[in-house]
PDB file of C-alpha atoms in Angstrom:
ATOM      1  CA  UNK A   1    -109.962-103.182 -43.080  1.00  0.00           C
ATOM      2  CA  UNK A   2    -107.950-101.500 -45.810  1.00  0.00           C
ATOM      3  CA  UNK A   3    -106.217 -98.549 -44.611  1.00  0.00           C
ATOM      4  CA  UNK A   4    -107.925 -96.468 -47.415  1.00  0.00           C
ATOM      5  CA  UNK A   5    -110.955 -96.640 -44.967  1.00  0.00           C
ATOM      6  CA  UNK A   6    -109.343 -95.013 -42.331  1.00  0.00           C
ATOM      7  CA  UNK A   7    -107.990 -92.465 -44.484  1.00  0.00           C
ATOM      8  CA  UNK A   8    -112.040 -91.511 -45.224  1.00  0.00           C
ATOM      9  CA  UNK A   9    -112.675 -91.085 -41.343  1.00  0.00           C
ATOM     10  CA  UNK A  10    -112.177 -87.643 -40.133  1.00  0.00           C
ATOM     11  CA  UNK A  11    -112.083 -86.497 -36.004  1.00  0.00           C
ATOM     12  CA  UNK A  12    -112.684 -82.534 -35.296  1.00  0.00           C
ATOM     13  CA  UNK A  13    -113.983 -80.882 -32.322  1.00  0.00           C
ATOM     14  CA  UNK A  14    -117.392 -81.884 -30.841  1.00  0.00           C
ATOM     15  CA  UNK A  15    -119.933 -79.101 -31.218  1.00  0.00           C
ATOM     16  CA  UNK A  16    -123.310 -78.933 -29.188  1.00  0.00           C
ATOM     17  CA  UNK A  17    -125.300 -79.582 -32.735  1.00  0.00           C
ATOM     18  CA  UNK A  18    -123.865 -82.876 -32.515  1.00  0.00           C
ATOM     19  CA  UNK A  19    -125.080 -84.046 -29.010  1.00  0.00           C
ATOM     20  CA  UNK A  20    -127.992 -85.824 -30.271  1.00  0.00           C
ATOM     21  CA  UNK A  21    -126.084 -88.580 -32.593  1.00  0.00           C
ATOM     22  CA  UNK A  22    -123.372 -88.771 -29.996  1.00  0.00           C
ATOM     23  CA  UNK A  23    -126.100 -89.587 -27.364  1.00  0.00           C
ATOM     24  CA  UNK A  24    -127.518 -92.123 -29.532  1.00  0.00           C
ATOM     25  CA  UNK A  25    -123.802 -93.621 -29.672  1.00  0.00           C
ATOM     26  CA  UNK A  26    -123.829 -93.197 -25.939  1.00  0.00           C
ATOM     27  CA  UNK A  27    -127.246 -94.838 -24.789  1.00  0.00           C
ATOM     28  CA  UNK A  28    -125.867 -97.664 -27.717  1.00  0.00           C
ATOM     29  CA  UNK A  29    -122.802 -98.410 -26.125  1.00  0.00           C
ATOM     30  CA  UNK A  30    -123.068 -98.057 -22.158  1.00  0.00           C
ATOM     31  CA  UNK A  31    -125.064 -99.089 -19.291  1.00  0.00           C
ATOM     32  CA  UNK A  32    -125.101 -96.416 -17.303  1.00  0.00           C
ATOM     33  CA  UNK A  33    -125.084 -93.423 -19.989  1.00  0.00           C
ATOM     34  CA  UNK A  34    -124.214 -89.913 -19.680  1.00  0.00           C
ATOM     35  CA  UNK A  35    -126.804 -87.443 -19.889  1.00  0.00           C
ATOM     36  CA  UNK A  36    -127.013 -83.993 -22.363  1.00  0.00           C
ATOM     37  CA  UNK A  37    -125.759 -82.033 -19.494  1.00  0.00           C
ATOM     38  CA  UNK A  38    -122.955 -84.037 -19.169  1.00  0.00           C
ATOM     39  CA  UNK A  39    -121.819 -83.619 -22.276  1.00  0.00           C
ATOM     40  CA  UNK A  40    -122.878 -79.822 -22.323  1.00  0.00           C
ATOM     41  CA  UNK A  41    -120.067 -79.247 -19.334  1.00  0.00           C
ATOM     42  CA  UNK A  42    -117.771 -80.664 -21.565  1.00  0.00           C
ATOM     43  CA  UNK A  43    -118.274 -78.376 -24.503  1.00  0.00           C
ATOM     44  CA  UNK A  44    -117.738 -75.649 -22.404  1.00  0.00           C
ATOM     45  CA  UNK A  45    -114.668 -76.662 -20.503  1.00  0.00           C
ATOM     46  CA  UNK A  46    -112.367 -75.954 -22.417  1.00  0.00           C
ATOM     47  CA  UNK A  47    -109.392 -76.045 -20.746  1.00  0.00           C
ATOM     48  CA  UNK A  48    -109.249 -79.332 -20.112  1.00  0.00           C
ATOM     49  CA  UNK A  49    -111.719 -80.831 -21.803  1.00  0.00           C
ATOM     50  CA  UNK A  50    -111.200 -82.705 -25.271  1.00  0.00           C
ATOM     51  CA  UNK A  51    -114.269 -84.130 -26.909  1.00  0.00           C
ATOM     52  CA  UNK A  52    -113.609 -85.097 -30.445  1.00  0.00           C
ATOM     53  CA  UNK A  53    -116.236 -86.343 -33.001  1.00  0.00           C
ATOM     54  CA  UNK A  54    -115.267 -89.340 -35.558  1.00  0.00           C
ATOM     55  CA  UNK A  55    -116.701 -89.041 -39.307  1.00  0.00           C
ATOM     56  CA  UNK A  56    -117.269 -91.424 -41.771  1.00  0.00           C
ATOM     57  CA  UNK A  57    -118.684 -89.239 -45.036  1.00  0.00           C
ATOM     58  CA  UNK A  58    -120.298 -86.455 -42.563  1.00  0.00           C
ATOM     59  CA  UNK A  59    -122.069 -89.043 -40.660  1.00  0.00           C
ATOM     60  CA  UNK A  60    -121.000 -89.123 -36.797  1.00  0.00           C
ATOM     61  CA  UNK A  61    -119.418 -92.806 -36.089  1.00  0.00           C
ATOM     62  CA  UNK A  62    -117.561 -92.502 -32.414  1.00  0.00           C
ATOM     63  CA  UNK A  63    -116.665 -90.018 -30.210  1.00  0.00           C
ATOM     64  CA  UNK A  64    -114.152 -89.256 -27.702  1.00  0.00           C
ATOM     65  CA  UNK A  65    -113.762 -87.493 -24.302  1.00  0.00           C
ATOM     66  CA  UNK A  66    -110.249 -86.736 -23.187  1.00  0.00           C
ATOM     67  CA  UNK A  67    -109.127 -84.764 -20.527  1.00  0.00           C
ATOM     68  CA  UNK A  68    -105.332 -83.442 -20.476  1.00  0.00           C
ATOM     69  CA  UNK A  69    -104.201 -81.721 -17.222  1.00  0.00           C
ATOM     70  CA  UNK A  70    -100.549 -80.894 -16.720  1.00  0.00           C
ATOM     71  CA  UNK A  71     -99.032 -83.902 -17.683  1.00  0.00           C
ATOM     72  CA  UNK A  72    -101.346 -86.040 -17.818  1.00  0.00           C
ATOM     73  CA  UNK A  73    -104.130 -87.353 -20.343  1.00  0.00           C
ATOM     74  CA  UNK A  74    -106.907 -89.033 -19.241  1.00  0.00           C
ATOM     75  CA  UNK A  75    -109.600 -90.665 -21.247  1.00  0.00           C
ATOM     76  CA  UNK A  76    -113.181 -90.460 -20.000  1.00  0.00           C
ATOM     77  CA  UNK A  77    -114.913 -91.666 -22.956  1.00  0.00           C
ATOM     78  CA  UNK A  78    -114.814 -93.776 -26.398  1.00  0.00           C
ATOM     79  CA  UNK A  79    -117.485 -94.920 -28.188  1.00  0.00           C
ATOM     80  CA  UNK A  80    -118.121 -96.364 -31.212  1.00  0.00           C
ATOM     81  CA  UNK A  81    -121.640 -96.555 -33.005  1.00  0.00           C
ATOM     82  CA  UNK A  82    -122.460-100.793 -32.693  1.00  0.00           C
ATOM     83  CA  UNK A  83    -122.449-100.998 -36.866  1.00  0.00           C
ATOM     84  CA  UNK A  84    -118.901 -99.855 -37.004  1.00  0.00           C
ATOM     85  CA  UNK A  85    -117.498-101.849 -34.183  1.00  0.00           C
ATOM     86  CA  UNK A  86    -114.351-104.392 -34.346  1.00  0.00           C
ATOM     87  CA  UNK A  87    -113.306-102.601 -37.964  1.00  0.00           C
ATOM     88  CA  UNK A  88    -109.959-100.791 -35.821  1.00  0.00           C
ATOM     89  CA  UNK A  89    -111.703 -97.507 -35.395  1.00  0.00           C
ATOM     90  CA  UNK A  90    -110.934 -97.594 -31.463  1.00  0.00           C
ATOM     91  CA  UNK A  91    -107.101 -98.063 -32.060  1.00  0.00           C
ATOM     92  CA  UNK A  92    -107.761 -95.020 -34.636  1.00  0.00           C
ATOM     93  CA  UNK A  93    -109.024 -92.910 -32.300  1.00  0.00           C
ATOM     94  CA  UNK A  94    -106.402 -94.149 -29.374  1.00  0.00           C
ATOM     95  CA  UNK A  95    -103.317 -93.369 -31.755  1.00  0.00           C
ATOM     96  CA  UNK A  96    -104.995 -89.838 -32.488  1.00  0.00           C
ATOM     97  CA  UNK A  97    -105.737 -89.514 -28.791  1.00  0.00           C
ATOM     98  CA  UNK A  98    -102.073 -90.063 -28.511  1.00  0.00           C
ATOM     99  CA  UNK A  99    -100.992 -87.758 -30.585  1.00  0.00           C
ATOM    100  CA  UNK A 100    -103.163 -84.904 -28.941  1.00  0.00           C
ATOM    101  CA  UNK A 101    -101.828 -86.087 -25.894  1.00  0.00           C
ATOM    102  CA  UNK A 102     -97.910 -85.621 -27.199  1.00  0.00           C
ATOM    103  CA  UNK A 103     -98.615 -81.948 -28.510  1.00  0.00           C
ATOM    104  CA  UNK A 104    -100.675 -80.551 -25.337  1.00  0.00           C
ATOM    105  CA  UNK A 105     -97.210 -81.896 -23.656  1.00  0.00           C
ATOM    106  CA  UNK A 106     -98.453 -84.483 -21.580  1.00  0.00           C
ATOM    107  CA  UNK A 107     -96.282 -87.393 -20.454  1.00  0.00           C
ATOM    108  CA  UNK A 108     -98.572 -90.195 -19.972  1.00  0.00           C
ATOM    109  CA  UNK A 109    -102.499 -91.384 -20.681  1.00  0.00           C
ATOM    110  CA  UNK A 110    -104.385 -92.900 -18.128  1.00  0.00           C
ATOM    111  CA  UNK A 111    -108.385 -94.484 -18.382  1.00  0.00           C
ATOM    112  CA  UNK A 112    -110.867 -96.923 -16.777  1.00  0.00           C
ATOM    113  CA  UNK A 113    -112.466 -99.369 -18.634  1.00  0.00           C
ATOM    114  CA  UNK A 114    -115.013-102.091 -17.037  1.00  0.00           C
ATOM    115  CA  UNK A 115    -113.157-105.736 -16.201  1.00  0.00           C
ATOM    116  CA  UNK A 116    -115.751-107.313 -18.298  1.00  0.00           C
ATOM    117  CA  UNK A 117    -115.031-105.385 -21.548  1.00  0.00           C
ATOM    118  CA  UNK A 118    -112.497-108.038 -22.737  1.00  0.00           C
ATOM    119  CA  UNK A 119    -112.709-106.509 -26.572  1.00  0.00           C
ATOM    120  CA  UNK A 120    -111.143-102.743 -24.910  1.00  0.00           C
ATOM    121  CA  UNK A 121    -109.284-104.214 -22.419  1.00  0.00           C
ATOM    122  CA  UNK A 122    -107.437-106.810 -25.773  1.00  0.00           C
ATOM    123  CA  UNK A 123    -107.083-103.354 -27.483  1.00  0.00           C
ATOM    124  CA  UNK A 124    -105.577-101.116 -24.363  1.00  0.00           C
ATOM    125  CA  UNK A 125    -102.708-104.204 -23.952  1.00  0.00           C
ATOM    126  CA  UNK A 126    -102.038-104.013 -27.538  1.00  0.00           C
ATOM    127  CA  UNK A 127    -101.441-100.666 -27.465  1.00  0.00           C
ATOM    128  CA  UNK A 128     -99.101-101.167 -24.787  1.00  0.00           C
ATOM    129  CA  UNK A 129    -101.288 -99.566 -21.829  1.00  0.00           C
ATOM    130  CA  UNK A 130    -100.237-101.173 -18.486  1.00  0.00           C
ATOM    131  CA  UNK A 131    -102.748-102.295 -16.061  1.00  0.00           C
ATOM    132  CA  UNK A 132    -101.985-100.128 -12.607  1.00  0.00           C
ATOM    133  CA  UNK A 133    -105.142-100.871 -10.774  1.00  0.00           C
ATOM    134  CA  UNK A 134    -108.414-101.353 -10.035  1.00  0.00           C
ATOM    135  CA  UNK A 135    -111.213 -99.541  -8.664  1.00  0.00           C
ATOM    136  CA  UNK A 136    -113.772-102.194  -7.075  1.00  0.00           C
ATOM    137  CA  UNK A 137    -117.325-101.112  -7.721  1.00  0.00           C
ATOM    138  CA  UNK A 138    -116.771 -98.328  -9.973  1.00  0.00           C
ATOM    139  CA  UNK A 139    -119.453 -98.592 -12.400  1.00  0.00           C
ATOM    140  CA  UNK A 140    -122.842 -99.505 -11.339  1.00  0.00           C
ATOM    141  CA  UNK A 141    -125.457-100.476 -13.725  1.00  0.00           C
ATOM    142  CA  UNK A 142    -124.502-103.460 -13.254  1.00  0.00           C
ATOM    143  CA  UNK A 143    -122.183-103.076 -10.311  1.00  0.00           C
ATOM    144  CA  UNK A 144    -118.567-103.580 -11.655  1.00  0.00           C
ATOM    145  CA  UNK A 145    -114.801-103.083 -10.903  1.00  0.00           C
ATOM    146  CA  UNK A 146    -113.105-100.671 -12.926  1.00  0.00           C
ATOM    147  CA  UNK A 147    -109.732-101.198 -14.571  1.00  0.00           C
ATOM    148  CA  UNK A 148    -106.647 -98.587 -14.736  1.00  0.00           C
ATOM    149  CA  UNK A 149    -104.668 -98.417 -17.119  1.00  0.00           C
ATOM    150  CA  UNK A 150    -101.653 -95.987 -17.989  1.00  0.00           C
ATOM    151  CA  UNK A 151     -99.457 -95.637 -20.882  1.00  0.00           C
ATOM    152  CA  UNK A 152     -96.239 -93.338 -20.791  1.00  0.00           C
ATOM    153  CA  UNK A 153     -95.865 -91.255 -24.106  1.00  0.00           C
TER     154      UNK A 153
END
């Protein structure tokens, strides 16, 4: 990927008129997806909430949940739609997650991802998160252990 293509993708502010692509994206991507409501608490929480939309020529492509508290980021959600997948939109979105992160003052960036996702848990090392721990049976749907991983920033 050129990086003229990332220069055409855009990330604002998730608004409720987008709900219905980003559940596509959702019910796409996960097992055991979150529902409207879900998301709705999000949108309104906005003191620690973060959900961010990611454009490709006004069509929703990804989406991101973040919550920053204190110091401390955490990252709830990322999902890319399946056609624009392995292109280096996820480490996109991290480094922009990053930056957020750095400006709301926070001092580190934490998330779980499933142990079986070997394609986010390649791209967390590579962006230098550290595995911490692991949650045994975290995710059901199917039944799974969760991964931790925290980056200082």
């Amino acid at each position: 990927m050129t990086l003229g293509y990332m220069e055409e993708l855009k990330i604002r502010r998730m608004r409720e008129e987008d709900l219905n692509k980003v559940l596509e994206i959702e019910n796409l991507s996960f097992s055991n997806p979150w529902s409207r409501n879900a998301f709705l608490f999000e949108l309104v929480n906005r003191g620690i909430s973060y959900p961010i939309i990611i454009e490709k020529e006004d069509k929703i492509i990804g989406y991101s949940i973040m919550w920053i508290i204190g110091e401390e980021s955490h990252i709830t959600n990322i999902a890319i739609h399946p056609h624009y997948r392995k292109m280096g939109i996820g480490k996109f979105i991290l480094e922009k997650l990053i930056t957020i992160s750095k400006k709301r003052k926070a001092k580190y960036i934490s998330l779980e991802v499933r142990k079986s996702n070997k394609n986010a848990v390649m791209l967390y090392e590579k962006m230098e998160f550290k595995l911490i721990g692991i949650r045994k049976n975290y995710y059901t749907n199917p039944l799974e252990d969760a991964l931790i991983y925290l980056k200082q920033i």
